mmCIF file of C-alpha atoms in Angstrom:
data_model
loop_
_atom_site.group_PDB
_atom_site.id
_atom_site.type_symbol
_atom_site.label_atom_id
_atom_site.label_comp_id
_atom_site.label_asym_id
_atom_site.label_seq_id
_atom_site.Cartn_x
_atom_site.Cartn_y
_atom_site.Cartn_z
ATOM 1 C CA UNK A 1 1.188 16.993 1.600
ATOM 2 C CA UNK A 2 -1.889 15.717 3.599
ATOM 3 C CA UNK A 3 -2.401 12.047 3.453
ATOM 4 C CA UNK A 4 -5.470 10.544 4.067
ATOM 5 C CA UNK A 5 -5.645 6.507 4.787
ATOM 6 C CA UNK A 6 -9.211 4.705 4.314
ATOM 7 C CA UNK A 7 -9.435 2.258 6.852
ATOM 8 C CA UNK A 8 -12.364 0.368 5.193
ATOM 9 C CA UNK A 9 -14.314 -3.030 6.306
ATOM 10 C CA UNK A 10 -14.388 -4.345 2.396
ATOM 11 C CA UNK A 11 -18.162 -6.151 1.594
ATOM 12 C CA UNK A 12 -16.362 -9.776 0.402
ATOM 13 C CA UNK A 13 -16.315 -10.020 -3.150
ATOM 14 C CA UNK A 14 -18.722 -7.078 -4.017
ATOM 15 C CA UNK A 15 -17.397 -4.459 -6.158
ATOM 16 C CA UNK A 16 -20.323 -2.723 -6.744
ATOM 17 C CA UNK A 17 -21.188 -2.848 -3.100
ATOM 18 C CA UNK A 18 -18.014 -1.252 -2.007
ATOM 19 C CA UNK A 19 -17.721 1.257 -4.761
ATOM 20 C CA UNK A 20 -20.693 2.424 -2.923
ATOM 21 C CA UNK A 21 -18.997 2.897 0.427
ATOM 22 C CA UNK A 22 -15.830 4.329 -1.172
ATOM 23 C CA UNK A 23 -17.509 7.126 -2.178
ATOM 24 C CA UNK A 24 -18.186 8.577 1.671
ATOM 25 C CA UNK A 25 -14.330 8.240 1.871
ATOM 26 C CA UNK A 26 -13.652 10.001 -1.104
ATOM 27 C CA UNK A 27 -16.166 12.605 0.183
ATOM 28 C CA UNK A 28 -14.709 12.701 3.553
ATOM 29 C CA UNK A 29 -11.133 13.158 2.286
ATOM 30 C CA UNK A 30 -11.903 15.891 0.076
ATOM 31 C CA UNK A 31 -13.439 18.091 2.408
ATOM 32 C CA UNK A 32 -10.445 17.664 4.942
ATOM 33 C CA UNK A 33 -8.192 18.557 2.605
ATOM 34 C CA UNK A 34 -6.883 15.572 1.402
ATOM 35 C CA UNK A 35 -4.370 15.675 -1.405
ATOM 36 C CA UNK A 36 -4.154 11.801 -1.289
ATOM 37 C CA UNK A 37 -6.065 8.894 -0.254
ATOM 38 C CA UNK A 38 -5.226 5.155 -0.070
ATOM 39 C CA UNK A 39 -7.374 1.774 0.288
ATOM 40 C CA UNK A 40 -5.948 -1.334 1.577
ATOM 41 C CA UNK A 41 -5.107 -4.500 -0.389
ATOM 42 C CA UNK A 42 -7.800 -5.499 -2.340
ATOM 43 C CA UNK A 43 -9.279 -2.567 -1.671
ATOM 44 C CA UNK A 44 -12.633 -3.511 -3.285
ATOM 45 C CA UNK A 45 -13.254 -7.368 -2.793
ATOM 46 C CA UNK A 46 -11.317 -8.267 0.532
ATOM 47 C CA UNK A 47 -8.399 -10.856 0.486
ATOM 48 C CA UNK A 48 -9.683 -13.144 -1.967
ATOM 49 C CA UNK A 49 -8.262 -16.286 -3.278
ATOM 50 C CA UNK A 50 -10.705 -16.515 -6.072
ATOM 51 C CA UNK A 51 -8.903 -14.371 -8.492
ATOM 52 C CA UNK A 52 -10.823 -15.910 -11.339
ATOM 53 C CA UNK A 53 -14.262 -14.418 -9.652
ATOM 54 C CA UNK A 54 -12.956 -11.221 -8.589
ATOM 55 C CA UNK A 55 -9.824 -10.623 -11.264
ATOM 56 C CA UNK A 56 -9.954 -8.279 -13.763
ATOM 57 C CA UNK A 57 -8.731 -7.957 -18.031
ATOM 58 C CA UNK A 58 -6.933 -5.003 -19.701
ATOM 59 C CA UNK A 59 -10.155 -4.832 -21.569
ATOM 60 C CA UNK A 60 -12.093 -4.324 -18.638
ATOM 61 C CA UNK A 61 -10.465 -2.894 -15.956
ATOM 62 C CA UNK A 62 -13.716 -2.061 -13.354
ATOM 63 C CA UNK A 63 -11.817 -1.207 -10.929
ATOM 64 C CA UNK A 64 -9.018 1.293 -12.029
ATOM 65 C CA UNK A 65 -12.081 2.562 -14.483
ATOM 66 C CA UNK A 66 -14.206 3.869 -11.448
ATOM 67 C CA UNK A 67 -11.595 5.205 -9.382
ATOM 68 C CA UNK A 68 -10.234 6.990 -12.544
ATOM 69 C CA UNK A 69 -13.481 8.469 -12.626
ATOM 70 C CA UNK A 70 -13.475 9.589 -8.433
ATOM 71 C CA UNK A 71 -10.183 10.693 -9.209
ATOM 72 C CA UNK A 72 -11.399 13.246 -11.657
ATOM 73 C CA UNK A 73 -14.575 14.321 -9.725
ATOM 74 C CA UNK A 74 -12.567 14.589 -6.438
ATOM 75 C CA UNK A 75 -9.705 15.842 -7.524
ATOM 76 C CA UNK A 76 -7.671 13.762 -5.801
ATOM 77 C CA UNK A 77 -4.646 11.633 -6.126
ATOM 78 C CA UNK A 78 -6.080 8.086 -5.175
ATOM 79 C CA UNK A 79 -4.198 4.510 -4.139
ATOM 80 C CA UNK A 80 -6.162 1.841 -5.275
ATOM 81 C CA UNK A 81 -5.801 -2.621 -4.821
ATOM 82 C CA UNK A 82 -7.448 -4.731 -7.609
ATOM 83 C CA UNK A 83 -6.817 -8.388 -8.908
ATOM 84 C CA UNK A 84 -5.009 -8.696 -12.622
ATOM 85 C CA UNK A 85 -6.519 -11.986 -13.843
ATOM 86 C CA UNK A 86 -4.370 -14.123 -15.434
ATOM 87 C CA UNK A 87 -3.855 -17.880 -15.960
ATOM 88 C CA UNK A 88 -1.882 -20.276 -14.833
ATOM 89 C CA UNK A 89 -1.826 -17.392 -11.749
ATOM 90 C CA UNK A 90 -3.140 -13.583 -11.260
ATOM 91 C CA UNK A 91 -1.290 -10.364 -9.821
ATOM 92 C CA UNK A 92 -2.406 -8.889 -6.603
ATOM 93 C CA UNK A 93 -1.915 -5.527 -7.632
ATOM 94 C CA UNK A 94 -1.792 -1.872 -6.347
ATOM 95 C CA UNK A 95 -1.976 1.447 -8.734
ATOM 96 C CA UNK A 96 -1.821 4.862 -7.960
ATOM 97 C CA UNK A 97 -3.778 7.504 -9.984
ATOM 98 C CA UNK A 98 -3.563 10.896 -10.350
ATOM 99 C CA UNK A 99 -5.929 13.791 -10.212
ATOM 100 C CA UNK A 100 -6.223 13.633 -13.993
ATOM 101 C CA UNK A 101 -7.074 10.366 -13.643
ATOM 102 C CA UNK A 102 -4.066 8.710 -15.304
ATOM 103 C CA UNK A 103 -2.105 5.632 -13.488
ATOM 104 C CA UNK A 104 0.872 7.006 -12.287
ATOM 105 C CA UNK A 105 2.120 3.382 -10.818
ATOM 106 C CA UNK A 106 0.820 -0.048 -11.065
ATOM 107 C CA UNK A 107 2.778 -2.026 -8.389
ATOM 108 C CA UNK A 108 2.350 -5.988 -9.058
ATOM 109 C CA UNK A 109 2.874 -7.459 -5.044
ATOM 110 C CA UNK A 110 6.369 -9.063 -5.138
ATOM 111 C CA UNK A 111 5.634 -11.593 -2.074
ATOM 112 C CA UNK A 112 2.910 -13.482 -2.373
ATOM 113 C CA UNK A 113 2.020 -14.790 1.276
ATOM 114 C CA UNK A 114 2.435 -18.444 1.051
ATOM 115 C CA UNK A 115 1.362 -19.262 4.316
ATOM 116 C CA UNK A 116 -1.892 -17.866 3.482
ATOM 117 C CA UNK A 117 -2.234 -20.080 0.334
ATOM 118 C CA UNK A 118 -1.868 -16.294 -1.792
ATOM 119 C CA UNK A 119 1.153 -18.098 -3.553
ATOM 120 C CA UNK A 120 -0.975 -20.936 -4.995
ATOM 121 C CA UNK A 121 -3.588 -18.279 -6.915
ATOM 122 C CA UNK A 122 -1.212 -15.272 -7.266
ATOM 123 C CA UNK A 123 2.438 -14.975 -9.010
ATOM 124 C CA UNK A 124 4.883 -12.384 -8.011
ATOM 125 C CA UNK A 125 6.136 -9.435 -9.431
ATOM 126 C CA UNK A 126 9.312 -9.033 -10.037
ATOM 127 C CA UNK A 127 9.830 -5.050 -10.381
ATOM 128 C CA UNK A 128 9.442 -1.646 -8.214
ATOM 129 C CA UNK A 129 7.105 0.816 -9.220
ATOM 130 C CA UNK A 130 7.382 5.007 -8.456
ATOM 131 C CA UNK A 131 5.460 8.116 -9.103
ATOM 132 C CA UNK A 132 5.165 11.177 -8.357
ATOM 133 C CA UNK A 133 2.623 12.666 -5.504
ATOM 134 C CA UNK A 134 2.650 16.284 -5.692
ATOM 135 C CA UNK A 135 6.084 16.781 -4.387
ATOM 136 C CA UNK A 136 6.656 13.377 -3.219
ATOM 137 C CA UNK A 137 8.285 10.234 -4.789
ATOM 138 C CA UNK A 138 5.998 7.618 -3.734
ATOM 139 C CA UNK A 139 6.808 3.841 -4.179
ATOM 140 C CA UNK A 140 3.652 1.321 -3.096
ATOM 141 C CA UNK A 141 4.234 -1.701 -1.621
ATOM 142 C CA UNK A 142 1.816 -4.423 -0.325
ATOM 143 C CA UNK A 143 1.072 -6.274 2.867
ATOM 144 C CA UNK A 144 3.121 -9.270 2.946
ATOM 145 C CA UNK A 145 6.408 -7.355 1.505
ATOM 146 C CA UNK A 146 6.658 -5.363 5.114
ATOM 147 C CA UNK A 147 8.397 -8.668 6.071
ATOM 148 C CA UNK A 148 11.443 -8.136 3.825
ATOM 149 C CA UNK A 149 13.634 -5.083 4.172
ATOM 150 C CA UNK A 150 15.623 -5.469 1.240
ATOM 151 C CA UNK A 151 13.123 -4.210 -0.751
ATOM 152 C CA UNK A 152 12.461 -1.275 0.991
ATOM 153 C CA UNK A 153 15.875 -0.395 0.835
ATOM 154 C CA UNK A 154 15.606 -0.610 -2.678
ATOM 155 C CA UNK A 155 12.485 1.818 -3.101
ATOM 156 C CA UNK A 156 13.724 4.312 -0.809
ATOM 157 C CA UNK A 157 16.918 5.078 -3.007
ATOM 158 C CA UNK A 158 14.098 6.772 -4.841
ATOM 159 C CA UNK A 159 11.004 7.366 -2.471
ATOM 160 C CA UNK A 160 10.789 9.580 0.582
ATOM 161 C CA UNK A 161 6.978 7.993 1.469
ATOM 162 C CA UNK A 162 6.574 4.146 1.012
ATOM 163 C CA UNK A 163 2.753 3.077 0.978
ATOM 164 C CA UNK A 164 1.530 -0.305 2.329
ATOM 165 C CA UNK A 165 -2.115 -1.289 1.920
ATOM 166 C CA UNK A 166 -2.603 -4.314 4.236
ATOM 167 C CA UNK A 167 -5.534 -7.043 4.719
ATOM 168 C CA UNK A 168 -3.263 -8.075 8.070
ATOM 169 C CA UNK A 169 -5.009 -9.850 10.481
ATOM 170 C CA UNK A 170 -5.495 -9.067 14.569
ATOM 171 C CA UNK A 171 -3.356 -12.553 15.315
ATOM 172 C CA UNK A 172 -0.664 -10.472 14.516
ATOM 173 C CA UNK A 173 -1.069 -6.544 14.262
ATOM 174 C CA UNK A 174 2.009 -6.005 16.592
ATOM 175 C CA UNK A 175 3.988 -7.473 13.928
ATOM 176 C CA UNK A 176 2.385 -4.791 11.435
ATOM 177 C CA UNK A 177 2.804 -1.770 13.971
ATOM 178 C CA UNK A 178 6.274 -2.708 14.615
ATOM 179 C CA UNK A 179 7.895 -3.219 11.160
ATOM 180 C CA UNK A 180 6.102 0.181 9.942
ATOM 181 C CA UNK A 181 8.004 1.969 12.262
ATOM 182 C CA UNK A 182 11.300 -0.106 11.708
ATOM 183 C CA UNK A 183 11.248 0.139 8.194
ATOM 184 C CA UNK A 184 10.901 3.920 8.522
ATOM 185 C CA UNK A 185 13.608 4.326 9.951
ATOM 186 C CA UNK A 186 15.490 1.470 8.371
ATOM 187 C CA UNK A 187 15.096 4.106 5.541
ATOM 188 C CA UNK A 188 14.992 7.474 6.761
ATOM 189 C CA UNK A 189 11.415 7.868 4.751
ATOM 190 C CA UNK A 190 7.396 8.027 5.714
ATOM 191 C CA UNK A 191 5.712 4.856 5.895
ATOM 192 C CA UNK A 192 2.493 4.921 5.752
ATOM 193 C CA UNK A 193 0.187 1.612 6.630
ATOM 194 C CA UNK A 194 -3.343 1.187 5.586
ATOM 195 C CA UNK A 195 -5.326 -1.792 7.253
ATOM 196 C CA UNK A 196 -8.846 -3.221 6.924
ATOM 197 C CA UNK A 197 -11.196 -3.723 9.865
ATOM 198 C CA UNK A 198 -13.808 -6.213 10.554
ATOM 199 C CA UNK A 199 -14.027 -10.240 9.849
ATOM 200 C CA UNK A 200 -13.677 -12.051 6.472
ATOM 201 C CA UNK A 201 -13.459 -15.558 6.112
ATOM 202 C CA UNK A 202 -11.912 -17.275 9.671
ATOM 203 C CA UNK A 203 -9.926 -13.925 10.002
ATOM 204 C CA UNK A 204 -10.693 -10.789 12.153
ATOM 205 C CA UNK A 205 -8.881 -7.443 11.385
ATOM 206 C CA UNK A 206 -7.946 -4.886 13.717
ATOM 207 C CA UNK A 207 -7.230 -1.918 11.442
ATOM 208 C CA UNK A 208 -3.703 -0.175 13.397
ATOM 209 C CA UNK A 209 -3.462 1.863 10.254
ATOM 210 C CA UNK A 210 -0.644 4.539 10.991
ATOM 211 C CA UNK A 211 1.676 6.988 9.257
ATOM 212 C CA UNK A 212 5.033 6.596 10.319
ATOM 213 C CA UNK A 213 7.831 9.719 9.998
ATOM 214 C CA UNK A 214 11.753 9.122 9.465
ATOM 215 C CA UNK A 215 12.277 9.410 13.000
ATOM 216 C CA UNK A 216 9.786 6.136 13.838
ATOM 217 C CA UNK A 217 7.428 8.730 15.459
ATOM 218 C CA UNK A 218 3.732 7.940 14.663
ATOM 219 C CA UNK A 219 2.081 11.132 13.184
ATOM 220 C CA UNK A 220 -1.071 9.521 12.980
ATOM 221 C CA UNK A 221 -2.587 6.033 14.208
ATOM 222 C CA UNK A 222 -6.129 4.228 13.623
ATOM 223 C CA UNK A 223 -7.972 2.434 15.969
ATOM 224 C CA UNK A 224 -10.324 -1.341 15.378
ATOM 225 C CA UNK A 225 -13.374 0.653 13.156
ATOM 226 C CA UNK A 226 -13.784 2.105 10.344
ATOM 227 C CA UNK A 227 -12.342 5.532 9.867
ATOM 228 C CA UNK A 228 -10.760 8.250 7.680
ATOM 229 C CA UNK A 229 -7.364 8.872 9.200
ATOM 230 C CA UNK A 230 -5.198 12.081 8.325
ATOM 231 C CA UNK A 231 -1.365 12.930 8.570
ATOM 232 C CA UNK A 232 0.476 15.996 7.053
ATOM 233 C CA UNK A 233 4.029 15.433 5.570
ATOM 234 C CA UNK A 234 6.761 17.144 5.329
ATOM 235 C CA UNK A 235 9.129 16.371 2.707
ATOM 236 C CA UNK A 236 11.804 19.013 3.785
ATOM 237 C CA UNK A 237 12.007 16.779 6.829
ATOM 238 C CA UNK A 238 12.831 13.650 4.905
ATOM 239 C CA UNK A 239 15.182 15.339 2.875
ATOM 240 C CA UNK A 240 17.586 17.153 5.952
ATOM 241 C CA UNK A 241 17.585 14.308 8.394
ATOM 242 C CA UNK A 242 18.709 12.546 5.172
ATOM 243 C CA UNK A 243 21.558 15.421 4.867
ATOM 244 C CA UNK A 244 22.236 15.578 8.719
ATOM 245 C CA UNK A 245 22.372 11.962 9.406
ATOM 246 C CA UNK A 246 23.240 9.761 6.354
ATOM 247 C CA UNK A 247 23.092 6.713 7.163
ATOM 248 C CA UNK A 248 22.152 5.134 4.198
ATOM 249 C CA UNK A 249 24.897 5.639 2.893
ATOM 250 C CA UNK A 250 27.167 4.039 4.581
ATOM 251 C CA UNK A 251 25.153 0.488 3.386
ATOM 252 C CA UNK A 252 27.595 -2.232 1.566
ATOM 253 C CA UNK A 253 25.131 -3.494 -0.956
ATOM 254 C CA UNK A 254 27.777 -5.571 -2.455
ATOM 255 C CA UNK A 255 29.517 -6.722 0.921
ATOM 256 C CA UNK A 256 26.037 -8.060 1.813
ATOM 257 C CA UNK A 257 25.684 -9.889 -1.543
ATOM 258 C CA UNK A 258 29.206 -11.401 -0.829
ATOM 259 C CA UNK A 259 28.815 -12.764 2.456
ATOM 260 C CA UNK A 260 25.341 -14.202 1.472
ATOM 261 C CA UNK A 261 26.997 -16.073 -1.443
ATOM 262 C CA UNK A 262 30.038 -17.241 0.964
#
């Protein structure tokens, strides 16, 4: 499968505006090749903690309405971040569409980031979500949830490529490189990390967006602008090292639970 990330510097708060831009990417990632392309959290309105501005209804869903279009036109399966507005709290949310254009996932982001004030405007979810990507099981995650393993241990007892769409800022991109790769190979599985670039708010964002393999090899790595970045995978590759070297499952899920309770 090709894999295409869309490192994008999001217009804050303007939907149309950046519906605009995504279309270059789409463009871009269809004439590579592309099978699949992903935008970071929030992929349309930055990292906004005015859900009640930017959030969207079941009854009018702009966002996952004009990518289902692109998805269609470009034939392309497409990862997309978009705000489900609710009240007393929204969902930061991430779906995956198909080339059809029907949602194949729609991931609500278990871990709010509290330190970032998130966790006052936005609940968490409380389940996984899974499709399939060609011949892929994919499993999205988002941002903030790279900071607890136990959930990617979950995912990958299904999915051979985790997706993380990030807003993560420069202050601490080493933190983003680094637990890509561990979490990779944590779970013998592609991780692939897509970042935005650019300055929102008191935050500046350095992009890093990268594909990690099983082995914690980078396939593919972003630099601090804008880009279209491209990885093949191989899911034969997740699939033997899984064979040849099982580590997984030699994990004590209900040791762990034990000693944590003792």
């Amino acid at each position: 499968m090709r894999l295409a990330l869309a490192q994008t510097e999001p217009l804050w708060e303007d939907k149309e505006g950046n519906f605009r831009a995504a279309l270059r990417f789409l463009e871009q990632a269809r004439n590579e090749g592309a099978d699949m392309i992903l935008f970071p959290e929030m992929s349309m309105t930055g990292f906004s903690m005015h859900p009640e501005k930017i959030g969207e209804t079941a009854d009018n869903p702009v966002t996952l309405r004009f990518f289902r279009e692109q998805a269609e036109k470009y034939g392309l399966y497409i990862g997309i971040g978009y705000v489900e507005y609710r009240e007393p709290k929204s969902f930061n949310r991430y779906a995956i569409l198909g080339p059809d254009g029907r949602i194949l996932a729609d991931y609500r982001k278990i871990h709010p980031f509290t330190f970032g004030t998130e966790a006052i405007h936005y609940a968490g979810g409380e389940q996984l979500a899974f499709c399939q990507v060609k011949e892929f099981a994919v499993s999205p995650l988002i941002c903030y949830d790279l900071r607890f393993p136990e959930v990617f241990g979950i995912a990958a007892e299904k999915a051979e490529l985790i997706v993380v769409p990030a807003n993560w800022p420069a202050d601490r991109i080493e933190h983003f490189k680094a637990l890509l790769k561990a979490r990779a190979i944590e779970n013998q599985c592609y991780v692939a990390g897509v970042n935005r670039v650019g300055h929102a708010r008191t935050l500046s964002y350095s992009g890093d967006s990268m594909v990690a393999d099983p082995f914690g090899q980078v396939l593919a790595k972003a630099g601090a602008e804008e880009e279209l970045l491209l990885a093949e995978l191989d899911l034969n590759l997740v699939r033997q090292y899984r064979k040849e070297f099982p580590a997984r499952t030699d994990r004590k899920p209900e040791l762990y639970e034990k000693l944590r309770l003792s």
